PDB file of C-alpha atoms in Angstrom:
ATOM      1  CA  UNK A 602     119.153  89.199 117.885  1.00 50.00           C
ATOM      2  CA  UNK A 603     117.180  90.668 115.012  1.00 59.00           C
ATOM      3  CA  UNK A 604     118.718  94.114 115.268  1.00 64.00           C
ATOM      4  CA  UNK A 605     116.821  97.368 115.541  1.00 67.00           C
ATOM      5  CA  UNK A 606     113.467  95.544 115.172  1.00 73.00           C
ATOM      6  CA  UNK A 607     113.920  94.205 118.705  1.00 76.00           C
ATOM      7  CA  UNK A 608     113.611  97.763 120.004  1.00 78.00           C
ATOM      8  CA  UNK A 609     110.405  98.722 118.156  1.00 83.00           C
ATOM      9  CA  UNK A 610     107.205  99.444 120.061  1.00 88.00           C
ATOM     10  CA  UNK A 611     105.563  96.040 120.729  1.00 89.00           C
ATOM     11  CA  UNK A 612     102.108  97.549 121.245  1.00 92.00           C
ATOM     12  CA  UNK A 613     101.333  97.369 117.520  1.00 90.00           C
ATOM     13  CA  UNK A 614     101.776  93.573 117.671  1.00 91.00           C
ATOM     14  CA  UNK A 615      99.460  93.023 120.637  1.00 92.00           C
ATOM     15  CA  UNK A 616      96.096  92.858 118.755  1.00 91.00           C
ATOM     16  CA  UNK A 617      97.448  90.565 116.038  1.00 92.00           C
ATOM     17  CA  UNK A 618      99.143  88.389 118.668  1.00 93.00           C
ATOM     18  CA  UNK A 619      95.841  87.922 120.499  1.00 93.00           C
ATOM     19  CA  UNK A 620      93.983  87.118 117.279  1.00 93.00           C
ATOM     20  CA  UNK A 621      96.601  84.719 115.946  1.00 91.00           C
ATOM     21  CA  UNK A 622      97.030  83.031 119.321  1.00 92.00           C
ATOM     22  CA  UNK A 623      93.354  82.414 120.082  1.00 93.00           C
ATOM     23  CA  UNK A 624      91.609  82.059 116.698  1.00 93.00           C
ATOM     24  CA  UNK A 625      91.932  79.806 113.693  1.00 94.00           C
ATOM     25  CA  UNK A 626      94.579  81.075 111.232  1.00 92.00           C
ATOM     26  CA  UNK A 627      92.102  81.809 108.444  1.00 93.00           C
ATOM     27  CA  UNK A 628      89.728  83.661 110.767  1.00 94.00           C
ATOM     28  CA  UNK A 629      92.573  85.692 112.280  1.00 93.00           C
ATOM     29  CA  UNK A 630      93.856  86.616 108.823  1.00 93.00           C
ATOM     30  CA  UNK A 631      90.331  87.576 107.734  1.00 94.00           C
ATOM     31  CA  UNK A 632      89.833  89.891 110.704  1.00 94.00           C
ATOM     32  CA  UNK A 633      93.257  91.482 110.288  1.00 94.00           C
ATOM     33  CA  UNK A 634      92.679  91.951 106.564  1.00 93.00           C
ATOM     34  CA  UNK A 635      89.235  93.429 107.160  1.00 93.00           C
ATOM     35  CA  UNK A 636      90.733  96.060 109.440  1.00 94.00           C
ATOM     36  CA  UNK A 637      93.559  96.780 106.994  1.00 94.00           C
ATOM     37  CA  UNK A 638      90.912  97.246 104.302  1.00 93.00           C
ATOM     38  CA  UNK A 639      89.834 100.436 106.072  1.00 94.00           C
ATOM     39  CA  UNK A 640      92.875 102.088 104.466  1.00 93.00           C
ATOM     40  CA  UNK A 641      91.585 102.062 100.857  1.00 94.00           C
ATOM     41  CA  UNK A 642      88.107 103.048 102.082  1.00 95.00           C
ATOM     42  CA  UNK A 643      89.543 106.088 103.863  1.00 95.00           C
ATOM     43  CA  UNK A 644      91.428 106.995 100.696  1.00 95.00           C
ATOM     44  CA  UNK A 645      88.112 106.964  98.827  1.00 95.00           C
ATOM     45  CA  UNK A 646      86.658 109.424 101.352  1.00 95.00           C
ATOM     46  CA  UNK A 647      89.749 111.660 101.256  1.00 95.00           C
ATOM     47  CA  UNK A 648      89.885 111.882  97.462  1.00 95.00           C
ATOM     48  CA  UNK A 649      86.115 112.410  97.285  1.00 94.00           C
ATOM     49  CA  UNK A 650      86.406 115.418  99.605  1.00 91.00           C
ATOM     50  CA  UNK A 651      89.473 116.779  97.806  1.00 90.00           C
ATOM     51  CA  UNK A 652      88.284 116.456  94.207  1.00 90.00           C
ATOM     52  CA  UNK A 653      84.502 116.097  94.438  1.00 89.00           C
ATOM     53  CA  UNK A 654      84.744 113.256  91.902  1.00 91.00           C
ATOM     54  CA  UNK A 655      83.296 109.883  92.765  1.00 93.00           C
ATOM     55  CA  UNK A 656      85.133 108.245  89.860  1.00 93.00           C
ATOM     56  CA  UNK A 657      88.548 109.513  90.980  1.00 92.00           C
ATOM     57  CA  UNK A 658      87.767 108.504  94.553  1.00 94.00           C
ATOM     58  CA  UNK A 659      86.877 104.935  93.595  1.00 94.00           C
ATOM     59  CA  UNK A 660      89.886 104.637  91.280  1.00 92.00           C
ATOM     60  CA  UNK A 661      92.201 105.943  94.013  1.00 91.00           C
ATOM     61  CA  UNK A 662      90.867 103.436  96.524  1.00 92.00           C
ATOM     62  CA  UNK A 663      91.207 100.597  94.028  1.00 91.00           C
ATOM     63  CA  UNK A 664      94.769 101.677  93.209  1.00 88.00           C
ATOM     64  CA  UNK A 665      95.678 101.628  96.895  1.00 89.00           C
ATOM     65  CA  UNK A 666      94.058  98.212  97.370  1.00 89.00           C
ATOM     66  CA  UNK A 667      96.075  96.532  94.602  1.00 85.00           C
ATOM     67  CA  UNK A 668      99.377  98.301  95.337  1.00 84.00           C
ATOM     68  CA  UNK A 669     102.210  95.864  95.848  1.00 81.00           C
ATOM     69  CA  UNK A 670     103.181  97.141  99.283  1.00 80.00           C
ATOM     70  CA  UNK A 671      99.644  96.927 100.621  1.00 86.00           C
ATOM     71  CA  UNK A 672      98.765  93.618  98.977  1.00 85.00           C
ATOM     72  CA  UNK A 673     101.932  91.947 100.274  1.00 84.00           C
ATOM     73  CA  UNK A 674     100.978  92.775 103.887  1.00 87.00           C
ATOM     74  CA  UNK A 675      97.259  92.020 103.641  1.00 88.00           C
ATOM     75  CA  UNK A 676      96.220  89.645 106.412  1.00 88.00           C
ATOM     76  CA  UNK A 677      99.586  89.558 108.185  1.00 86.00           C
ATOM     77  CA  UNK A 678     101.126  91.515 111.056  1.00 85.00           C
ATOM     78  CA  UNK A 679     103.935  93.507 109.418  1.00 84.00           C
ATOM     79  CA  UNK A 680     102.477  96.668 110.972  1.00 85.00           C
ATOM     80  CA  UNK A 681     102.593  99.260 108.189  1.00 88.00           C
ATOM     81  CA  UNK A 682      99.085  98.576 106.888  1.00 90.00           C
ATOM     82  CA  UNK A 683      97.894  98.250 110.496  1.00 92.00           C
ATOM     83  CA  UNK A 684      98.889 101.797 111.452  1.00 93.00           C
ATOM     84  CA  UNK A 685      97.898 103.208 108.034  1.00 93.00           C
ATOM     85  CA  UNK A 686      94.188 103.711 108.966  1.00 95.00           C
ATOM     86  CA  UNK A 687      95.226 105.988 111.842  1.00 95.00           C
ATOM     87  CA  UNK A 688      97.373 108.124 109.537  1.00 95.00           C
ATOM     88  CA  UNK A 689      94.696 108.265 106.837  1.00 95.00           C
ATOM     89  CA  UNK A 690      92.086 109.156 109.436  1.00 95.00           C
ATOM     90  CA  UNK A 691      94.311 112.080 110.403  1.00 94.00           C
ATOM     91  CA  UNK A 692      94.427 113.230 106.772  1.00 94.00           C
ATOM     92  CA  UNK A 693      90.632 112.905 106.509  1.00 95.00           C
ATOM     93  CA  UNK A 694      90.149 114.998 109.647  1.00 94.00           C
ATOM     94  CA  UNK A 695      92.567 117.572 108.222  1.00 93.00           C
ATOM     95  CA  UNK A 696      90.474 117.923 105.050  1.00 93.00           C
ATOM     96  CA  UNK A 697      87.387 118.484 107.212  1.00 92.00           C
ATOM     97  CA  UNK A 698      89.260 121.166 109.191  1.00 91.00           C
ATOM     98  CA  UNK A 699      90.280 122.878 105.945  1.00 90.00           C
ATOM     99  CA  UNK A 700      86.653 122.899 104.800  1.00 87.00           C
ATOM    100  CA  UNK A 701      85.682 124.526 108.098  1.00 83.00           C
ATOM    101  CA  UNK A 702      88.359 127.196 107.627  1.00 76.00           C
ATOM    102  CA  UNK A 703      87.186 127.930 104.101  1.00 72.00           C
ATOM    103  CA  UNK A 704      83.608 128.055 105.367  1.00 62.00           C
ATOM    104  CA  UNK A 705      84.698 130.827 107.726  1.00 52.00           C
ATOM    105  CA  UNK A 706      86.046 132.836 104.805  1.00 53.00           C
ATOM    106  CA  UNK A 707      82.845 132.344 102.811  1.00 54.00           C
ATOM    107  CA  UNK A 708      80.751 133.439 105.800  1.00 49.00           C
ATOM    108  CA  UNK A 709      82.763 136.649 106.103  1.00 51.00           C
ATOM    109  CA  UNK A 710      82.077 137.572 102.498  1.00 52.00           C
ATOM    110  CA  UNK A 711      78.476 136.375 102.446  1.00 53.00           C
ATOM    111  CA  UNK A 712      76.827 138.641 105.013  1.00 52.00           C
ATOM    112  CA  UNK A 713      77.476 140.602 108.168  1.00 49.00           C
ATOM    113  CA  UNK A 714      74.363 139.592 110.090  1.00 49.00           C
ATOM    114  CA  UNK A 715      74.507 138.262 113.636  1.00 48.00           C
ATOM    115  CA  UNK A 716      73.569 134.796 112.451  1.00 50.00           C
ATOM    116  CA  UNK A 717      76.527 134.731 110.077  1.00 47.00           C
ATOM    117  CA  UNK A 718      78.881 135.844 112.840  1.00 51.00           C
ATOM    118  CA  UNK A 719      77.537 133.149 115.131  1.00 47.00           C
ATOM    119  CA  UNK A 720      78.004 130.528 112.433  1.00 49.00           C
ATOM    120  CA  UNK A 721      81.560 131.750 111.842  1.00 49.00           C
ATOM    121  CA  UNK A 722      82.426 131.381 115.525  1.00 49.00           C
ATOM    122  CA  UNK A 723      80.992 127.867 115.608  1.00 50.00           C
ATOM    123  CA  UNK A 724      82.938 126.851 112.516  1.00 54.00           C
ATOM    124  CA  UNK A 725      86.098 128.435 113.913  1.00 60.00           C
ATOM    125  CA  UNK A 726      85.975 126.346 117.071  1.00 72.00           C
ATOM    126  CA  UNK A 727      84.992 123.293 115.047  1.00 82.00           C
ATOM    127  CA  UNK A 728      88.029 123.676 112.746  1.00 86.00           C
ATOM    128  CA  UNK A 729      90.401 123.793 115.711  1.00 90.00           C
ATOM    129  CA  UNK A 730      88.887 120.649 117.178  1.00 92.00           C
ATOM    130  CA  UNK A 731      89.180 118.874 113.827  1.00 93.00           C
ATOM    131  CA  UNK A 732      92.869 119.844 113.648  1.00 93.00           C
ATOM    132  CA  UNK A 733      93.383 118.439 117.128  1.00 94.00           C
ATOM    133  CA  UNK A 734      91.618 115.219 116.102  1.00 94.00           C
ATOM    134  CA  UNK A 735      93.794 115.019 112.975  1.00 94.00           C
ATOM    135  CA  UNK A 736      96.942 115.352 115.058  1.00 94.00           C
ATOM    136  CA  UNK A 737      95.802 112.762 117.608  1.00 95.00           C
ATOM    137  CA  UNK A 738      94.952 110.216 114.893  1.00 95.00           C
ATOM    138  CA  UNK A 739      98.209 110.701 112.998  1.00 94.00           C
ATOM    139  CA  UNK A 740     100.249 110.753 116.203  1.00 94.00           C
ATOM    140  CA  UNK A 741      98.628 107.535 117.367  1.00 94.00           C
ATOM    141  CA  UNK A 742      99.700 105.750 114.196  1.00 93.00           C
ATOM    142  CA  UNK A 743     103.206 107.203 114.293  1.00 91.00           C
ATOM    143  CA  UNK A 744     103.602 106.183 117.924  1.00 91.00           C
ATOM    144  CA  UNK A 745     102.684 102.596 117.106  1.00 92.00           C
ATOM    145  CA  UNK A 746     105.397 102.404 114.461  1.00 89.00           C
ATOM    146  CA  UNK A 747     107.919 105.221 114.235  1.00 84.00           C
ATOM    147  CA  UNK A 748     108.713 104.318 110.627  1.00 82.00           C
ATOM    148  CA  UNK A 749     105.507 106.192 109.766  1.00 86.00           C
ATOM    149  CA  UNK A 750     106.515 109.285 111.738  1.00 86.00           C
ATOM    150  CA  UNK A 751     107.308 111.322 108.575  1.00 88.00           C
ATOM    151  CA  UNK A 752     103.647 111.067 107.535  1.00 89.00           C
ATOM    152  CA  UNK A 753     102.441 112.546 110.833  1.00 91.00           C
ATOM    153  CA  UNK A 754     105.127 115.239 110.799  1.00 92.00           C
ATOM    154  CA  UNK A 755     104.231 116.126 107.212  1.00 92.00           C
ATOM    155  CA  UNK A 756     100.563 116.551 108.103  1.00 90.00           C
ATOM    156  CA  UNK A 757     101.424 118.801 111.062  1.00 92.00           C
ATOM    157  CA  UNK A 758     103.712 120.954 108.894  1.00 93.00           C
ATOM    158  CA  UNK A 759     101.052 121.151 106.170  1.00 91.00           C
ATOM    159  CA  UNK A 760      98.514 122.431 108.709  1.00 90.00           C
ATOM    160  CA  UNK A 761     100.523 125.664 108.938  1.00 90.00           C
ATOM    161  CA  UNK A 762      99.711 126.400 105.274  1.00 89.00           C
ATOM    162  CA  UNK A 763      96.091 125.231 105.119  1.00 83.00           C
ATOM    163  CA  UNK A 764      94.345 128.457 106.157  1.00 76.00           C
ATOM    164  CA  UNK A 765      94.426 131.867 104.458  1.00 77.00           C
ATOM    165  CA  UNK A 766      95.014 134.120 107.451  1.00 82.00           C
ATOM    166  CA  UNK A 767      98.248 134.013 109.438  1.00 86.00           C
ATOM    167  CA  UNK A 768      96.456 133.711 112.776  1.00 87.00           C
ATOM    168  CA  UNK A 769      94.380 130.792 111.519  1.00 87.00           C
ATOM    169  CA  UNK A 770      97.546 129.104 110.282  1.00 88.00           C
ATOM    170  CA  UNK A 771      99.240 129.441 113.657  1.00 91.00           C
ATOM    171  CA  UNK A 772      96.171 128.104 115.446  1.00 91.00           C
ATOM    172  CA  UNK A 773      95.877 125.156 113.066  1.00 91.00           C
ATOM    173  CA  UNK A 774      99.567 124.318 113.447  1.00 93.00           C
ATOM    174  CA  UNK A 775      99.418 124.536 117.246  1.00 94.00           C
ATOM    175  CA  UNK A 776      96.283 122.385 117.394  1.00 94.00           C
ATOM    176  CA  UNK A 777      97.654 119.709 115.027  1.00 93.00           C
ATOM    177  CA  UNK A 778     101.037 119.641 116.782  1.00 94.00           C
ATOM    178  CA  UNK A 779      99.452 119.347 120.233  1.00 94.00           C
ATOM    179  CA  UNK A 780      97.176 116.553 119.043  1.00 94.00           C
ATOM    180  CA  UNK A 781     100.113 114.707 117.439  1.00 94.00           C
ATOM    181  CA  UNK A 782     102.115 114.908 120.672  1.00 94.00           C
ATOM    182  CA  UNK A 783      99.162 113.547 122.651  1.00 95.00           C
ATOM    183  CA  UNK A 784      98.576 110.680 120.208  1.00 94.00           C
ATOM    184  CA  UNK A 785     102.262 109.754 120.026  1.00 93.00           C
ATOM    185  CA  UNK A 786     102.655 109.849 123.805  1.00 93.00           C
ATOM    186  CA  UNK A 787      99.543 107.697 124.270  1.00 94.00           C
ATOM    187  CA  UNK A 788     100.863 104.837 122.144  1.00 93.00           C
ATOM    188  CA  UNK A 789     104.643 105.093 122.579  1.00 91.00           C
ATOM    189  CA  UNK A 790     105.197 107.043 125.793  1.00 90.00           C
ATOM    190  CA  UNK A 791     105.527 103.945 127.942  1.00 92.00           C
ATOM    191  CA  UNK A 792     107.949 102.343 125.484  1.00 90.00           C
ATOM    192  CA  UNK A 793     110.269 105.352 125.306  1.00 87.00           C
ATOM    193  CA  UNK A 794     110.423 105.241 129.109  1.00 89.00           C
ATOM    194  CA  UNK A 795     111.416 101.574 128.944  1.00 88.00           C
ATOM    195  CA  UNK A 796     114.098 102.320 126.363  1.00 83.00           C
ATOM    196  CA  UNK A 797     115.421 105.094 128.579  1.00 83.00           C
ATOM    197  CA  UNK A 798     115.565 102.775 131.571  1.00 85.00           C
ATOM    198  CA  UNK A 799     117.516 100.113 129.703  1.00 81.00           C
ATOM    199  CA  UNK A 800     119.599 102.099 127.198  1.00 77.00           C
ATOM    200  CA  UNK A 801     119.451 105.725 128.364  1.00 74.00           C
ATOM    201  CA  UNK A 802     118.075 106.489 124.914  1.00 73.00           C
ATOM    202  CA  UNK A 803     114.336 106.878 124.179  1.00 74.00           C
ATOM    203  CA  UNK A 804     115.007 106.382 120.449  1.00 71.00           C
ATOM    204  CA  UNK A 805     117.397 103.449 120.699  1.00 64.00           C
ATOM    205  CA  UNK A 806     115.887 101.750 117.652  1.00 62.00           C
ATOM    206  CA  UNK A 807     117.161 104.500 115.331  1.00 62.00           C
ATOM    207  CA  UNK A 808     120.692 104.178 113.934  1.00 56.00           C
ATOM    208  CA  UNK A 809     123.431 106.705 114.532  1.00 52.00           C
ATOM    209  CA  UNK A 810     123.376 109.666 116.895  1.00 49.00           C
ATOM    210  CA  UNK A 811     120.163 111.650 117.117  1.00 51.00           C
ATOM    211  CA  UNK A 812     119.127 114.496 119.410  1.00 53.00           C
ATOM    212  CA  UNK A 813     122.357 114.179 121.377  1.00 55.00           C
ATOM    213  CA  UNK A 814     121.916 110.514 122.372  1.00 56.00           C
ATOM    214  CA  UNK A 815     125.117 108.548 121.855  1.00 58.00           C
ATOM    215  CA  UNK A 816     123.405 105.176 121.211  1.00 59.00           C
ATOM    216  CA  UNK A 817     126.075 102.861 122.608  1.00 61.00           C
ATOM    217  CA  UNK A 818     123.791  99.860 121.927  1.00 61.00           C
ATOM    218  CA  UNK A 819     122.515 101.003 118.530  1.00 56.00           C
ATOM    219  CA  UNK A 820     123.082  99.034 115.342  1.00 53.00           C
ATOM    220  CA  UNK A 821     125.364 100.429 112.660  1.00 51.00           C
ATOM    221  CA  UNK A 822     123.432 101.323 109.540  1.00 47.00           C
ATOM    222  CA  UNK A 823     119.794 100.793 108.618  1.00 44.00           C
ATOM    223  CA  UNK A 824     117.768  97.713 109.466  1.00 42.00           C
ATOM    224  CA  UNK A 825     118.742  94.325 110.768  1.00 42.00           C
ATOM    225  CA  UNK A 826     121.569  93.370 108.423  1.00 44.00           C
ATOM    226  CA  UNK A 827     124.246  95.009 106.249  1.00 43.00           C
ATOM    227  CA  UNK A 828     122.348  93.726 103.194  1.00 44.00           C
ATOM    228  CA  UNK A 829     119.661  96.332 103.875  1.00 48.00           C
ATOM    229  CA  UNK A 830     122.080  98.986 102.625  1.00 49.00           C
ATOM    230  CA  UNK A 831     121.286  97.786  99.100  1.00 54.00           C
ATOM    231  CA  UNK A 832     117.694  98.963  99.587  1.00 56.00           C
ATOM    232  CA  UNK A 833     118.760 102.569 100.120  1.00 56.00           C
ATOM    233  CA  UNK A 834     119.415 104.949  97.186  1.00 54.00           C
ATOM    234  CA  UNK A 835     123.169 105.176  96.706  1.00 57.00           C
ATOM    235  CA  UNK A 836     123.243 108.918  95.954  1.00 61.00           C
ATOM    236  CA  UNK A 837     121.175 112.047  96.502  1.00 63.00           C
ATOM    237  CA  UNK A 838     119.818 111.922  92.945  1.00 66.00           C
ATOM    238  CA  UNK A 839     119.321 108.197  92.420  1.00 68.00           C
ATOM    239  CA  UNK A 840     116.027 108.241  94.335  1.00 68.00           C
ATOM    240  CA  UNK A 841     114.499 109.615  91.112  1.00 69.00           C
ATOM    241  CA  UNK A 842     115.043 106.401  89.124  1.00 74.00           C
ATOM    242  CA  UNK A 843     115.388 103.917  91.992  1.00 78.00           C
ATOM    243  CA  UNK A 844     111.587 103.211  92.011  1.00 79.00           C
ATOM    244  CA  UNK A 845     111.729 102.340  88.311  1.00 81.00           C
ATOM    245  CA  UNK A 846     114.632  99.921  88.708  1.00 81.00           C
ATOM    246  CA  UNK A 847     112.947  98.504  91.813  1.00 80.00           C
ATOM    247  CA  UNK A 848     109.830  97.772  89.763  1.00 81.00           C
ATOM    248  CA  UNK A 849     111.904  96.025  87.103  1.00 83.00           C
ATOM    249  CA  UNK A 850     114.072  94.208  89.672  1.00 81.00           C
ATOM    250  CA  UNK A 851     111.975  93.905  92.862  1.00 80.00           C
ATOM    251  CA  UNK A 852     114.550  91.910  94.820  1.00 79.00           C
ATOM    252  CA  UNK A 853     116.844  94.949  94.713  1.00 73.00           C
ATOM    253  CA  UNK A 854     114.187  96.788  96.697  1.00 70.00           C
ATOM    254  CA  UNK A 855     112.744  94.265  99.137  1.00 72.00           C
ATOM    255  CA  UNK A 856     113.253  90.775 100.463  1.00 73.00           C
ATOM    256  CA  UNK A 857     110.247  89.428  98.540  1.00 75.00           C
ATOM    257  CA  UNK A 858     109.506  89.762  94.784  1.00 79.00           C
ATOM    258  CA  UNK A 859     106.681  92.313  95.006  1.00 79.00           C
ATOM    259  CA  UNK A 860     106.409  94.787  92.131  1.00 79.00           C
ATOM    260  CA  UNK A 861     105.249  98.235  93.269  1.00 78.00           C
ATOM    261  CA  UNK A 862     104.103 100.177  90.200  1.00 79.00           C
ATOM    262  CA  UNK A 863     102.804 103.331  91.908  1.00 78.00           C
ATOM    263  CA  UNK A 864     106.248 104.640  92.871  1.00 78.00           C
ATOM    264  CA  UNK A 865     107.600 103.831  89.398  1.00 82.00           C
ATOM    265  CA  UNK A 866     104.725 105.744  87.769  1.00 82.00           C
ATOM    266  CA  UNK A 867     105.246 108.719  90.094  1.00 81.00           C
ATOM    267  CA  UNK A 868     108.967 108.718  89.319  1.00 82.00           C
ATOM    268  CA  UNK A 869     108.285 108.563  85.568  1.00 85.00           C
ATOM    269  CA  UNK A 870     105.838 111.460  85.881  1.00 86.00           C
ATOM    270  CA  UNK A 871     108.583 113.533  87.527  1.00 85.00           C
ATOM    271  CA  UNK A 872     110.710 113.060  84.416  1.00 87.00           C
ATOM    272  CA  UNK A 873     107.727 113.979  82.200  1.00 91.00           C
ATOM    273  CA  UNK A 874     107.083 117.156  84.207  1.00 92.00           C
ATOM    274  CA  UNK A 875     110.774 118.070  84.107  1.00 91.00           C
ATOM    275  CA  UNK A 876     110.865 117.525  80.330  1.00 93.00           C
ATOM    276  CA  UNK A 877     107.726 119.646  79.918  1.00 94.00           C
ATOM    277  CA  UNK A 878     109.194 122.489  81.956  1.00 94.00           C
ATOM    278  CA  UNK A 879     112.440 122.334  79.953  1.00 94.00           C
ATOM    279  CA  UNK A 880     110.538 122.348  76.665  1.00 94.00           C
ATOM    280  CA  UNK A 881     108.451 125.316  77.801  1.00 93.00           C
ATOM    281  CA  UNK A 882     111.567 127.245  78.806  1.00 91.00           C
ATOM    282  CA  UNK A 883     113.260 126.520  75.453  1.00 91.00           C
ATOM    283  CA  UNK A 884     110.125 127.551  73.556  1.00 90.00           C
ATOM    284  CA  UNK A 885     109.976 130.861  75.389  1.00 89.00           C
ATOM    285  CA  UNK A 886     113.678 131.426  74.725  1.00 86.00           C
ATOM    286  CA  UNK A 887     113.238 130.793  71.000  1.00 85.00           C
ATOM    287  CA  UNK A 888     110.173 133.039  70.790  1.00 84.00           C
ATOM    288  CA  UNK A 889     112.066 135.787  72.565  1.00 81.00           C
ATOM    289  CA  UNK A 890     114.788 135.809  69.879  1.00 77.00           C
ATOM    290  CA  UNK A 891     112.450 135.046  66.976  1.00 74.00           C
ATOM    291  CA  UNK A 892     109.142 136.726  67.858  1.00 65.00           C
ATOM    292  CA  UNK A 893     106.009 135.988  65.890  1.00 62.00           C
ATOM    293  CA  UNK A 894     104.547 138.748  63.700  1.00 59.00           C
ATOM    294  CA  UNK A 895     102.631 141.263  65.755  1.00 56.00           C
ATOM    295  CA  UNK A 896      98.900 140.776  65.462  1.00 50.00           C
ATOM    296  CA  UNK A 897      98.339 144.545  65.380  1.00 51.00           C
ATOM    297  CA  UNK A 898     100.791 144.938  62.477  1.00 53.00           C
ATOM    298  CA  UNK A 899      99.004 142.200  60.593  1.00 52.00           C
ATOM    299  CA  UNK A 900      95.676 143.909  61.198  1.00 51.00           C
ATOM    300  CA  UNK A 901      97.091 147.246  59.929  1.00 56.00           C
ATOM    301  CA  UNK A 902      98.379 145.586  56.755  1.00 57.00           C
ATOM    302  CA  UNK A 903      94.957 144.019  56.178  1.00 57.00           C
ATOM    303  CA  UNK A 904      93.329 147.446  56.454  1.00 58.00           C
ATOM    304  CA  UNK A 905      95.836 148.917  53.943  1.00 54.00           C
ATOM    305  CA  UNK A 906      95.114 146.156  51.451  1.00 54.00           C
ATOM    306  CA  UNK A 907      91.367 146.694  51.829  1.00 61.00           C
ATOM    307  CA  UNK A 908      91.755 150.468  51.256  1.00 58.00           C
ATOM    308  CA  UNK A 909      93.849 149.839  48.112  1.00 60.00           C
ATOM    309  CA  UNK A 910      91.185 147.524  46.773  1.00 62.00           C
ATOM    310  CA  UNK A 911      88.486 150.150  47.340  1.00 63.00           C
ATOM    311  CA  UNK A 912      90.573 152.795  45.547  1.00 64.00           C
ATOM    312  CA  UNK A 913      91.138 150.425  42.678  1.00 62.00           C
TER     313      UNK A 913
END
């Protein structure tokens, strides 16, 4: 037996199984890769809406397209890049909902006419529906492969901080959470029932004890083999430099020699930011003990010198 992978939701493999079983290999890989290519395109749309820059949007999409993790799964049925478009679609819908919420605030400050109030009400309902759509899309992807569940949960949690008013935040959070539950149940509800029937545990594929389920059939540790423990950071702090060492020694990170530079760059930037914050704090400490000459005192001395010159 392969381990915990035997207990994953098989629904994500159904489309690729049908393509690979009934089409030529190259054609099946082309169709799968074409669908996976929606991920970088959605990133372009997300970054374009967030920054307003076409250049940054295109560069972000290109960066995602050549990333080691994405490129290594292009055209195959690993599943991560297959569920990614659902998660990214949820993020895109969330940005649209945020724009609707901000449009409500602008309408309140723009005018108090009846037309403005009507437009505010329309945008208010529209924002809620967009949050529901965001939750459904992200939940659908997470239900297909629970390894991506943190992305959906993160989007739902972020929805509680997207609006300016407390009531709008609560409504956005409730709408996103309800949508995520619906999407997750639609794609994984049947499978959790099957796991309950066979193992009395709807999350039997997860290691250890979770939510009170004893997991008598669960594997010990993470993944299919004890070797997978080497892929996990060995301390609470080592995750900071683990991406850098994984880029230099890819086989310490995965079973195939794929170099993923994006995580290494992000990890290096964390060190740069930390060094900048430390330098700023030290500079302020030094200036506090050795203050610079007061500008007003310097100006007063300049006026005294000018008066002495006039008297002379």
